[in-house]
Amino acid sequence: MDDDQLDNVFKALGDPVRRRILDRLAKRPGQSLFEICASSVAEDGRSLSRQTISQHLDMLERAGLVQTHWSGRTKMHTLDTAPLRKAADAWLNKHLKKGSGT
Amino acid sequence: MRIYVMSVFVDDQAKALDFYTEKLGFIVKHDIPLGGDHRWLTVVSKEAPEGAELLLEPSEHPAVGPYKSALVNDGIPAASFKVDDLEKEFERLRDLGVEFTVQPMDAGPVRMAVFDDTCGNLIQLVEMVEGR
């Protein structure tokens, strides 16, 4: 994983709304934009515009953390944890392993 | 001022009539030939036969195709109907072969589900939960 990809992953993770979207996609993979908006109203108690959620999804997709596929004519979003593991290997573990053993 | 009719654009009026009456259980309020294949075709709920009508409107206008597919791409329903018992209605429709794109889920003050009306639209079912 190169520096640009690493930047994209950490930038994508650097926002509570985006982290919650990932949490919800982990719980239930394959959600449409509408479903993600509906569950963000239910669980966060406030509603964000579809446009805002859509922009967050774009950023998560750019980082590779969200993969999309089509179910019929509806675009579904699913969490992909591969970039998390790569980011861990590329940077996080460098420091964690050094200080591990506790 | 009162709302008396709202429309969903359907790919095929005859097919829509079957789906909205036989599967969903609405009843025909008006079915008036308009020339060509078109009809002024409205249905109402059995529970509110004098209530607002749903117009099953042909999709011919060039703007309708892009509008409908943009909504479906993002999973957004074209209309929303209220039910007293979502779980029961979900099971009833599923057993009739209706395809749900969203299984019953919590959405704040409501529980909801979404199904495909086979005429190019997603339709939302809502059960009010708060204050029940």
mmCIF file with all atom_site columns, N, CA and C in Angstrom, chain A residues 34-101:
data_model
loop_
_atom_site.group_PDB
_atom_site.id
_atom_site.type_symbol
_atom_site.label_atom_id
_atom_site.label_alt_id
_atom_site.label_comp_id
_atom_site.label_asym_id
_atom_site.label_entity_id
_atom_site.label_seq_id
_atom_site.pdbx_PDB_ins_code
_atom_site.Cartn_x
_atom_site.Cartn_y
_atom_site.Cartn_z
_atom_site.occupancy
_atom_site.B_iso_or_equiv
_atom_site.pdbx_formal_charge
_atom_site.auth_seq_id
_atom_site.auth_comp_id
_atom_site.auth_asym_id
_atom_site.auth_atom_id
_atom_site.pdbx_PDB_model_num
ATOM 1   N N  . PHE A 1 34  ? -30.482 4.577  0.108   1.00 0.00 ? 34  PHE A N  1
ATOM 2   C CA . PHE A 1 34  ? -31.710 4.826  0.862   1.00 0.00 ? 34  PHE A CA 1
ATOM 3   C C  . PHE A 1 34  ? -31.679 4.137  2.226   1.00 0.00 ? 34  PHE A C  1
ATOM 4   N N  . GLU A 1 35  ? -31.229 2.886  2.214   1.00 0.00 ? 35  GLU A N  1
ATOM 5   C CA . GLU A 1 35  ? -31.180 2.108  3.450   1.00 0.00 ? 35  GLU A CA 1
ATOM 6   C C  . GLU A 1 35  ? -30.160 2.694  4.431   1.00 0.00 ? 35  GLU A C  1
ATOM 7   N N  . ILE A 1 36  ? -29.019 3.099  3.903   1.00 0.00 ? 36  ILE A N  1
ATOM 8   C CA . ILE A 1 36  ? -27.983 3.696  4.756   1.00 0.00 ? 36  ILE A CA 1
ATOM 9   C C  . ILE A 1 36  ? -28.509 4.985  5.385   1.00 0.00 ? 36  ILE A C  1
ATOM 10  N N  . CYS A 1 37  ? -29.229 5.775  4.601   1.00 0.00 ? 37  CYS A N  1
ATOM 11  C CA . CYS A 1 37  ? -29.821 7.012  5.130   1.00 0.00 ? 37  CYS A CA 1
ATOM 12  C C  . CYS A 1 37  ? -30.853 6.689  6.207   1.00 0.00 ? 37  CYS A C  1
ATOM 13  N N  . ALA A 1 38  ? -31.693 5.684  5.940   1.00 0.00 ? 38  ALA A N  1
ATOM 14  C CA . ALA A 1 38  ? -32.756 5.327  6.884   1.00 0.00 ? 38  ALA A CA 1
ATOM 15  C C  . ALA A 1 38  ? -32.158 4.849  8.199   1.00 0.00 ? 38  ALA A C  1
ATOM 16  N N  . SER A 1 39  ? -31.107 4.015  8.127   1.00 0.00 ? 39  SER A N  1
ATOM 17  C CA . SER A 1 39  ? -30.568 3.520  9.383   1.00 0.00 ? 39  SER A CA 1
ATOM 18  C C  . SER A 1 39  ? -29.759 4.594  10.101  1.00 0.00 ? 39  SER A C  1
ATOM 19  N N  . SER A 1 40  ? -29.241 5.575  9.370   1.00 0.00 ? 40  SER A N  1
ATOM 20  C CA . SER A 1 40  ? -28.532 6.649  10.075  1.00 0.00 ? 40  SER A CA 1
ATOM 21  C C  . SER A 1 40  ? -29.521 7.533  10.831  1.00 0.00 ? 40  SER A C  1
ATOM 22  N N  . VAL A 1 41  ? -30.737 7.671  10.318  1.00 0.00 ? 41  VAL A N  1
ATOM 23  C CA . VAL A 1 41  ? -31.775 8.388  11.068  1.00 0.00 ? 41  VAL A CA 1
ATOM 24  C C  . VAL A 1 41  ? -32.116 7.602  12.331  1.00 0.00 ? 41  VAL A C  1
ATOM 25  N N  . ALA A 1 42  ? -32.279 6.293  12.160  1.00 0.00 ? 42  ALA A N  1
ATOM 26  C CA . ALA A 1 42  ? -32.713 5.456  13.273  1.00 0.00 ? 42  ALA A CA 1
ATOM 27  C C  . ALA A 1 42  ? -31.666 5.420  14.368  1.00 0.00 ? 42  ALA A C  1
ATOM 28  N N  . GLU A 1 43  ? -30.399 5.286  13.987  1.00 0.00 ? 43  GLU A N  1
ATOM 29  C CA . GLU A 1 43  ? -29.377 5.013  14.992  1.00 0.00 ? 43  GLU A CA 1
ATOM 30  C C  . GLU A 1 43  ? -28.668 6.268  15.493  1.00 0.00 ? 43  GLU A C  1
ATOM 31  N N  . ASP A 1 44  ? -28.572 7.288  14.659  1.00 0.00 ? 44  ASP A N  1
ATOM 32  C CA . ASP A 1 44  ? -27.884 8.496  15.101  1.00 0.00 ? 44  ASP A CA 1
ATOM 33  C C  . ASP A 1 44  ? -28.874 9.554  15.583  1.00 0.00 ? 44  ASP A C  1
ATOM 34  N N  . GLY A 1 45  ? -30.143 9.304  15.332  1.00 0.00 ? 45  GLY A N  1
ATOM 35  C CA . GLY A 1 45  ? -31.160 10.231 15.804  1.00 0.00 ? 45  GLY A CA 1
ATOM 36  C C  . GLY A 1 45  ? -31.197 11.553 15.055  1.00 0.00 ? 45  GLY A C  1
ATOM 37  N N  . ARG A 1 46  ? -30.370 11.690 14.044  1.00 0.00 ? 46  ARG A N  1
ATOM 38  C CA . ARG A 1 46  ? -30.489 12.890 13.224  1.00 0.00 ? 46  ARG A CA 1
ATOM 39  C C  . ARG A 1 46  ? -30.318 12.481 11.776  1.00 0.00 ? 46  ARG A C  1
ATOM 40  N N  . SER A 1 47  ? -30.976 13.226 10.914  1.00 0.00 ? 47  SER A N  1
ATOM 41  C CA . SER A 1 47  ? -30.918 12.793 9.526   1.00 0.00 ? 47  SER A CA 1
ATOM 42  C C  . SER A 1 47  ? -29.967 13.684 8.747   1.00 0.00 ? 47  SER A C  1
ATOM 43  N N  . LEU A 1 48  ? -29.102 13.031 7.982   1.00 0.00 ? 48  LEU A N  1
ATOM 44  C CA . LEU A 1 48  ? -28.222 13.748 7.080   1.00 0.00 ? 48  LEU A CA 1
ATOM 45  C C  . LEU A 1 48  ? -28.837 13.670 5.702   1.00 0.00 ? 48  LEU A C  1
ATOM 46  N N  . SER A 1 49  ? -28.555 14.668 4.881   1.00 0.00 ? 49  SER A N  1
ATOM 47  C CA . SER A 1 49  ? -29.129 14.641 3.544   1.00 0.00 ? 49  SER A CA 1
ATOM 48  C C  . SER A 1 49  ? -28.527 13.476 2.755   1.00 0.00 ? 49  SER A C  1
ATOM 49  N N  . ARG A 1 50  ? -29.294 13.018 1.769   1.00 0.00 ? 50  ARG A N  1
ATOM 50  C CA . ARG A 1 50  ? -28.790 11.937 0.909   1.00 0.00 ? 50  ARG A CA 1
ATOM 51  C C  . ARG A 1 50  ? -27.501 12.364 0.236   1.00 0.00 ? 50  ARG A C  1
ATOM 52  N N  . GLN A 1 51  ? -27.441 13.642 -0.105  1.00 0.00 ? 51  GLN A N  1
ATOM 53  C CA . GLN A 1 51  ? -26.252 14.139 -0.797  1.00 0.00 ? 51  GLN A CA 1
ATOM 54  C C  . GLN A 1 51  ? -25.020 14.020 0.095   1.00 0.00 ? 51  GLN A C  1
ATOM 55  N N  . THR A 1 52  ? -25.192 14.356 1.373   1.00 0.00 ? 52  THR A N  1
ATOM 56  C CA . THR A 1 52  ? -24.077 14.266 2.318   1.00 0.00 ? 52  THR A CA 1
ATOM 57  C C  . THR A 1 52  ? -23.621 12.819 2.471   1.00 0.00 ? 52  THR A C  1
ATOM 58  N N  . ILE A 1 53  ? -24.581 11.917 2.683   1.00 0.00 ? 53  ILE A N  1
ATOM 59  C CA . ILE A 1 53  ? -24.242 10.498 2.837   1.00 0.00 ? 53  ILE A CA 1
ATOM 60  C C  . ILE A 1 53  ? -23.563 9.988  1.568   1.00 0.00 ? 53  ILE A C  1
ATOM 61  N N  . SER A 1 54  ? -24.076 10.428 0.429   1.00 0.00 ? 54  SER A N  1
ATOM 62  C CA . SER A 1 54  ? -23.525 10.009 -0.852  1.00 0.00 ? 54  SER A CA 1
ATOM 63  C C  . SER A 1 54  ? -22.058 10.442 -0.976  1.00 0.00 ? 54  SER A C  1
ATOM 64  N N  . GLN A 1 55  ? -21.750 11.653 -0.511  1.00 0.00 ? 55  GLN A N  1
ATOM 65  C CA . GLN A 1 55  ? -20.364 12.137 -0.555  1.00 0.00 ? 55  GLN A CA 1
ATOM 66  C C  . GLN A 1 55  ? -19.470 11.311 0.373   1.00 0.00 ? 55  GLN A C  1
ATOM 67  N N  . HIS A 1 56  ? -20.000 10.968 1.559   1.00 0.00 ? 56  HIS A N  1
ATOM 68  C CA . HIS A 1 56  ? -19.237 10.111 2.469   1.00 0.00 ? 56  HIS A CA 1
ATOM 69  C C  . HIS A 1 56  ? -18.958 8.752  1.821   1.00 0.00 ? 56  HIS A C  1
ATOM 70  N N  . LEU A 1 57  ? -19.961 8.218  1.151   1.00 0.00 ? 57  LEU A N  1
ATOM 71  C CA . LEU A 1 57  ? -19.789 6.910  0.502   1.00 0.00 ? 57  LEU A CA 1
ATOM 72  C C  . LEU A 1 57  ? -18.732 6.980  -0.599  1.00 0.00 ? 57  LEU A C  1
ATOM 73  N N  . ASP A 1 58  ? -18.722 8.093  -1.343  1.00 0.00 ? 58  ASP A N  1
ATOM 74  C CA . ASP A 1 58  ? -17.715 8.263  -2.401  1.00 0.00 ? 58  ASP A CA 1
ATOM 75  C C  . ASP A 1 58  ? -16.305 8.198  -1.813  1.00 0.00 ? 58  ASP A C  1
ATOM 76  N N  . MET A 1 59  ? -16.143 8.861  -0.680  1.00 0.00 ? 59  MET A N  1
ATOM 77  C CA . MET A 1 59  ? -14.831 8.900  -0.044  1.00 0.00 ? 59  MET A CA 1
ATOM 78  C C  . MET A 1 59  ? -14.432 7.507  0.467   1.00 0.00 ? 59  MET A C  1
ATOM 79  N N  . LEU A 1 60  ? -15.395 6.791  1.016   1.00 0.00 ? 60  LEU A N  1
ATOM 80  C CA . LEU A 1 60  ? -15.122 5.430  1.502   1.00 0.00 ? 60  LEU A CA 1
ATOM 81  C C  . LEU A 1 60  ? -14.787 4.504  0.331   1.00 0.00 ? 60  LEU A C  1
ATOM 82  N N  . GLU A 1 61  ? -15.478 4.746  -0.789  1.00 0.00 ? 61  GLU A N  1
ATOM 83  C CA . GLU A 1 61  ? -15.221 3.934  -1.988  1.00 0.00 ? 61  GLU A CA 1
ATOM 84  C C  . GLU A 1 61  ? -13.817 4.200  -2.535  1.00 0.00 ? 61  GLU A C  1
ATOM 85  N N  . ARG A 1 62  ? -13.433 5.477  -2.554  1.00 0.00 ? 62  ARG A N  1
ATOM 86  C CA . ARG A 1 62  ? -12.097 5.843  -3.038  1.00 0.00 ? 62  ARG A CA 1
ATOM 87  C C  . ARG A 1 62  ? -11.014 5.170  -2.210  1.00 0.00 ? 62  ARG A C  1
ATOM 88  N N  . ALA A 1 63  ? -11.280 5.039  -0.907  1.00 0.00 ? 63  ALA A N  1
ATOM 89  C CA . ALA A 1 63  ? -10.305 4.404  -0.013  1.00 0.00 ? 63  ALA A CA 1
ATOM 90  C C  . ALA A 1 63  ? -10.367 2.875  -0.122  1.00 0.00 ? 63  ALA A C  1
ATOM 91  N N  . GLY A 1 64  ? -11.321 2.379  -0.878  1.00 0.00 ? 64  GLY A N  1
ATOM 92  C CA . GLY A 1 64  ? -11.456 0.926  -1.044  1.00 0.00 ? 64  GLY A CA 1
ATOM 93  C C  . GLY A 1 64  ? -12.186 0.246  0.108   1.00 0.00 ? 64  GLY A C  1
ATOM 94  N N  . LEU A 1 65  ? -12.674 1.061  1.061   1.00 0.00 ? 65  LEU A N  1
ATOM 95  C CA . LEU A 1 65  ? -13.325 0.479  2.240   1.00 0.00 ? 65  LEU A CA 1
ATOM 96  C C  . LEU A 1 65  ? -14.763 0.069  1.957   1.00 0.00 ? 65  LEU A C  1
ATOM 97  N N  . VAL A 1 66  ? -15.325 0.630  0.897   1.00 0.00 ? 66  VAL A N  1
ATOM 98  C CA . VAL A 1 66  ? -16.677 0.251  0.485   1.00 0.00 ? 66  VAL A CA 1
ATOM 99  C C  . VAL A 1 66  ? -16.626 -0.237 -0.956  1.00 0.00 ? 66  VAL A C  1
ATOM 100 N N  . GLN A 1 67  ? -17.168 -1.415 -1.159  1.00 0.00 ? 67  GLN A N  1
ATOM 101 C CA . GLN A 1 67  ? -17.304 -1.962 -2.513  1.00 0.00 ? 67  GLN A CA 1
ATOM 102 C C  . GLN A 1 67  ? -18.771 -1.905 -2.904  1.00 0.00 ? 67  GLN A C  1
ATOM 103 N N  . THR A 1 68  ? -19.019 -1.698 -4.194  1.00 0.00 ? 68  THR A N  1
ATOM 104 C CA . THR A 1 68  ? -20.423 -1.656 -4.621  1.00 0.00 ? 68  THR A CA 1
ATOM 105 C C  . THR A 1 68  ? -20.706 -2.782 -5.604  1.00 0.00 ? 68  THR A C  1
ATOM 106 N N  . HIS A 1 69  ? -21.940 -3.233 -5.578  1.00 0.00 ? 69  HIS A N  1
ATOM 107 C CA . HIS A 1 69  ? -22.402 -4.178 -6.599  1.00 0.00 ? 69  HIS A CA 1
ATOM 108 C C  . HIS A 1 69  ? -23.864 -3.868 -6.887  1.00 0.00 ? 69  HIS A C  1
ATOM 109 N N  . TRP A 1 70  ? -24.370 -4.421 -7.975  1.00 0.00 ? 70  TRP A N  1
ATOM 110 C CA . TRP A 1 70  ? -25.759 -4.148 -8.344  1.00 0.00 ? 70  TRP A CA 1
ATOM 111 C C  . TRP A 1 70  ? -26.626 -5.330 -7.964  1.00 0.00 ? 70  TRP A C  1
ATOM 112 N N  . SER A 1 71  ? -27.726 -5.016 -7.296  1.00 0.00 ? 71  SER A N  1
ATOM 113 C CA . SER A 1 71  ? -28.743 -6.027 -7.027  1.00 0.00 ? 71  SER A CA 1
ATOM 114 C C  . SER A 1 71  ? -29.958 -5.608 -7.837  1.00 0.00 ? 71  SER A C  1
ATOM 115 N N  . GLY A 1 72  ? -30.190 -6.301 -8.942  1.00 0.00 ? 72  GLY A N  1
ATOM 116 C CA . GLY A 1 72  ? -31.183 -5.797 -9.886  1.00 0.00 ? 72  GLY A CA 1
ATOM 117 C C  . GLY A 1 72  ? -30.692 -4.456 -10.411 1.00 0.00 ? 72  GLY A C  1
ATOM 118 N N  . ARG A 1 73  ? -31.508 -3.413 -10.234 1.00 0.00 ? 73  ARG A N  1
ATOM 119 C CA . ARG A 1 73  ? -31.105 -2.092 -10.715 1.00 0.00 ? 73  ARG A CA 1
ATOM 120 C C  . ARG A 1 73  ? -30.694 -1.176 -9.567  1.00 0.00 ? 73  ARG A C  1
ATOM 121 N N  . THR A 1 74  ? -30.492 -1.776 -8.387  1.00 0.00 ? 74  THR A N  1
ATOM 122 C CA . THR A 1 74  ? -30.145 -0.966 -7.221  1.00 0.00 ? 74  THR A CA 1
ATOM 123 C C  . THR A 1 74  ? -28.687 -1.186 -6.819  1.00 0.00 ? 74  THR A C  1
ATOM 124 N N  . LYS A 1 75  ? -27.997 -0.079 -6.569  1.00 0.00 ? 75  LYS A N  1
ATOM 125 C CA . LYS A 1 75  ? -26.580 -0.131 -6.214  1.00 0.00 ? 75  LYS A CA 1
ATOM 126 C C  . LYS A 1 75  ? -26.445 -0.392 -4.711  1.00 0.00 ? 75  LYS A C  1
ATOM 127 N N  . MET A 1 76  ? -25.728 -1.477 -4.383  1.00 0.00 ? 76  MET A N  1
ATOM 128 C CA . MET A 1 76  ? -25.572 -1.877 -2.995  1.00 0.00 ? 76  MET A CA 1
ATOM 129 C C  . MET A 1 76  ? -24.149 -1.639 -2.523  1.00 0.00 ? 76  MET A C  1
ATOM 130 N N  . HIS A 1 77  ? -24.000 -1.318 -1.244  1.00 0.00 ? 77  HIS A N  1
ATOM 131 C CA . HIS A 1 77  ? -22.691 -0.999 -0.659  1.00 0.00 ? 77  HIS A CA 1
ATOM 132 C C  . HIS A 1 77  ? -22.330 -2.022 0.408   1.00 0.00 ? 77  HIS A C  1
ATOM 133 N N  . THR A 1 78  ? -21.064 -2.439 0.383   1.00 0.00 ? 78  THR A N  1
ATOM 134 C CA . THR A 1 78  ? -20.594 -3.450 1.333   1.00 0.00 ? 78  THR A CA 1
ATOM 135 C C  . THR A 1 78  ? -19.210 -3.051 1.848   1.00 0.00 ? 78  THR A C  1
ATOM 136 N N  . LEU A 1 79  ? -18.957 -3.354 3.118   1.00 0.00 ? 79  LEU A N  1
ATOM 137 C CA . LEU A 1 79  ? -17.655 -3.065 3.722   1.00 0.00 ? 79  LEU A CA 1
ATOM 138 C C  . LEU A 1 79  ? -16.593 -4.014 3.168   1.00 0.00 ? 79  LEU A C  1
ATOM 139 N N  . ASP A 1 80  ? -15.429 -3.462 2.823   1.00 0.00 ? 80  ASP A N  1
ATOM 140 C CA . ASP A 1 80  ? -14.291 -4.298 2.459   1.00 0.00 ? 80  ASP A CA 1
ATOM 141 C C  . ASP A 1 80  ? -13.167 -3.975 3.454   1.00 0.00 ? 80  ASP A C  1
ATOM 142 N N  . THR A 1 81  ? -12.776 -4.959 4.235   1.00 0.00 ? 81  THR A N  1
ATOM 143 C CA . THR A 1 81  ? -11.790 -4.706 5.294   1.00 0.00 ? 81  THR A CA 1
ATOM 144 C C  . THR A 1 81  ? -10.342 -4.834 4.792   1.00 0.00 ? 81  THR A C  1
ATOM 145 N N  . ALA A 1 82  ? -10.169 -5.223 3.525   1.00 0.00 ? 82  ALA A N  1
ATOM 146 C CA . ALA A 1 82  ? -8.809  -5.425 3.015   1.00 0.00 ? 82  ALA A CA 1
ATOM 147 C C  . ALA A 1 82  ? -7.908  -4.191 3.208   1.00 0.00 ? 82  ALA A C  1
ATOM 148 N N  . PRO A 1 83  ? -8.414  -2.966 2.883   1.00 0.00 ? 83  PRO A N  1
ATOM 149 C CA . PRO A 1 83  ? -7.542  -1.792 3.076   1.00 0.00 ? 83  PRO A CA 1
ATOM 150 C C  . PRO A 1 83  ? -7.162  -1.572 4.540   1.00 0.00 ? 83  PRO A C  1
ATOM 151 N N  . LEU A 1 84  ? -8.024  -2.004 5.472   1.00 0.00 ? 84  LEU A N  1
ATOM 152 C CA . LEU A 1 84  ? -7.694  -1.856 6.898   1.00 0.00 ? 84  LEU A CA 1
ATOM 153 C C  . LEU A 1 84  ? -6.483  -2.725 7.244   1.00 0.00 ? 84  LEU A C  1
ATOM 154 N N  . ARG A 1 85  ? -6.536  -3.965 6.751   1.00 0.00 ? 85  ARG A N  1
ATOM 155 C CA . ARG A 1 85  ? -5.413  -4.873 7.011   1.00 0.00 ? 85  ARG A CA 1
ATOM 156 C C  . ARG A 1 85  ? -4.143  -4.360 6.352   1.00 0.00 ? 85  ARG A C  1
ATOM 157 N N  . LYS A 1 86  ? -4.292  -3.849 5.130   1.00 0.00 ? 86  LYS A N  1
ATOM 158 C CA . LYS A 1 86  ? -3.108  -3.326 4.426   1.00 0.00 ? 86  LYS A CA 1
ATOM 159 C C  . LYS A 1 86  ? -2.537  -2.117 5.155   1.00 0.00 ? 86  LYS A C  1
ATOM 160 N N  . ALA A 1 87  ? -3.428  -1.253 5.668   1.00 0.00 ? 87  ALA A N  1
ATOM 161 C CA . ALA A 1 87  ? -2.966  -0.072 6.395   1.00 0.00 ? 87  ALA A CA 1
ATOM 162 C C  . ALA A 1 87  ? -2.260  -0.496 7.678   1.00 0.00 ? 87  ALA A C  1
ATOM 163 N N  . ALA A 1 88  ? -2.767  -1.552 8.289   1.00 0.00 ? 88  ALA A N  1
ATOM 164 C CA . ALA A 1 88  ? -2.131  -2.063 9.502   1.00 0.00 ? 88  ALA A CA 1
ATOM 165 C C  . ALA A 1 88  ? -0.730  -2.566 9.165   1.00 0.00 ? 88  ALA A C  1
ATOM 166 N N  . ASP A 1 89  ? -0.639  -3.343 8.085   1.00 0.00 ? 89  ASP A N  1
ATOM 167 C CA . ASP A 1 89  ? 0.671   -3.877 7.690   1.00 0.00 ? 89  ASP A CA 1
ATOM 168 C C  . ASP A 1 89  ? 1.633   -2.761 7.293   1.00 0.00 ? 89  ASP A C  1
ATOM 169 N N  . ALA A 1 90  ? 1.097   -1.774 6.555   1.00 0.00 ? 90  ALA A N  1
ATOM 170 C CA . ALA A 1 90  ? 1.959   -0.736 6.004   1.00 0.00 ? 90  ALA A CA 1
ATOM 171 C C  . ALA A 1 90  ? 2.426   0.262  7.060   1.00 0.00 ? 90  ALA A C  1
ATOM 172 N N  . TRP A 1 91  ? 1.626   0.457  8.101   1.00 0.00 ? 91  TRP A N  1
ATOM 173 C CA . TRP A 1 91  ? 2.031   1.504  9.045   1.00 0.00 ? 91  TRP A CA 1
ATOM 174 C C  . TRP A 1 91  ? 1.725   1.179  10.516  1.00 0.00 ? 91  TRP A C  1
ATOM 175 N N  . LEU A 1 92  ? 0.496   0.850  10.814  1.00 0.00 ? 92  LEU A N  1
ATOM 176 C CA . LEU A 1 92  ? 0.101   0.709  12.229  1.00 0.00 ? 92  LEU A CA 1
ATOM 177 C C  . LEU A 1 92  ? 0.950   -0.333 12.965  1.00 0.00 ? 92  LEU A C  1
ATOM 178 N N  . ASN A 1 93  ? 1.106   -1.489 12.323  1.00 0.00 ? 93  ASN A N  1
ATOM 179 C CA . ASN A 1 93  ? 1.808   -2.584 13.011  1.00 0.00 ? 93  ASN A CA 1
ATOM 180 C C  . ASN A 1 93  ? 3.293   -2.298 13.243  1.00 0.00 ? 93  ASN A C  1
ATOM 181 N N  . LYS A 1 94  ? 3.832   -1.387 12.419  1.00 0.00 ? 94  LYS A N  1
ATOM 182 C CA . LYS A 1 94  ? 5.242   -1.020 12.562  1.00 0.00 ? 94  LYS A CA 1
ATOM 183 C C  . LYS A 1 94  ? 5.483   -0.570 14.012  1.00 0.00 ? 94  LYS A C  1
ATOM 184 N N  . HIS A 1 95  ? 4.521   0.195  14.524  1.00 0.00 ? 95  HIS A N  1
ATOM 185 C CA . HIS A 1 95  ? 4.674   0.732  15.880  1.00 0.00 ? 95  HIS A CA 1
ATOM 186 C C  . HIS A 1 95  ? 4.078   -0.187 16.925  1.00 0.00 ? 95  HIS A C  1
ATOM 187 N N  . LEU A 1 96  ? 2.961   -0.828 16.558  1.00 0.00 ? 96  LEU A N  1
ATOM 188 C CA . LEU A 1 96  ? 2.298   -1.698 17.537  1.00 0.00 ? 96  LEU A CA 1
ATOM 189 C C  . LEU A 1 96  ? 3.182   -2.879 17.888  1.00 0.00 ? 96  LEU A C  1
ATOM 190 N N  . LYS A 1 97  ? 3.836   -3.452 16.886  1.00 0.00 ? 97  LYS A N  1
ATOM 191 C CA . LYS A 1 97  ? 4.647   -4.640 17.132  1.00 0.00 ? 97  LYS A CA 1
ATOM 192 C C  . LYS A 1 97  ? 5.849   -4.305 18.019  1.00 0.00 ? 97  LYS A C  1
ATOM 193 N N  . LYS A 1 98  ? 6.392   -3.095 17.782  1.00 0.00 ? 98  LYS A N  1
ATOM 194 C CA . LYS A 1 98  ? 7.547   -2.652 18.562  1.00 0.00 ? 98  LYS A CA 1
ATOM 195 C C  . LYS A 1 98  ? 7.200   -2.612 20.050  1.00 0.00 ? 98  LYS A C  1
ATOM 196 N N  . GLY A 1 99  ? 5.999   -2.089 20.318  1.00 0.00 ? 99  GLY A N  1
ATOM 197 C CA . GLY A 1 99  ? 5.621   -1.913 21.721  1.00 0.00 ? 99  GLY A CA 1
ATOM 198 C C  . GLY A 1 99  ? 4.788   -3.059 22.267  1.00 0.00 ? 99  GLY A C  1
ATOM 199 N N  . SER A 1 100 ? 4.685   -4.144 21.495  1.00 0.00 ? 100 SER A N  1
ATOM 200 C CA . SER A 1 100 ? 3.799   -5.220 21.938  1.00 0.00 ? 100 SER A CA 1
ATOM 201 C C  . SER A 1 100 ? 4.456   -6.053 23.031  1.00 0.00 ? 100 SER A C  1
ATOM 202 N N  . GLY A 1 101 ? 3.726   -6.951 23.588  1.00 0.00 ? 101 GLY A N  1
ATOM 203 C CA . GLY A 1 101 ? 4.259   -7.798 24.639  1.00 0.00 ? 101 GLY A CA 1
ATOM 204 C C  . GLY A 1 101 ? 3.669   -7.423 25.988  1.00 0.00 ? 101 GLY A C  1
#
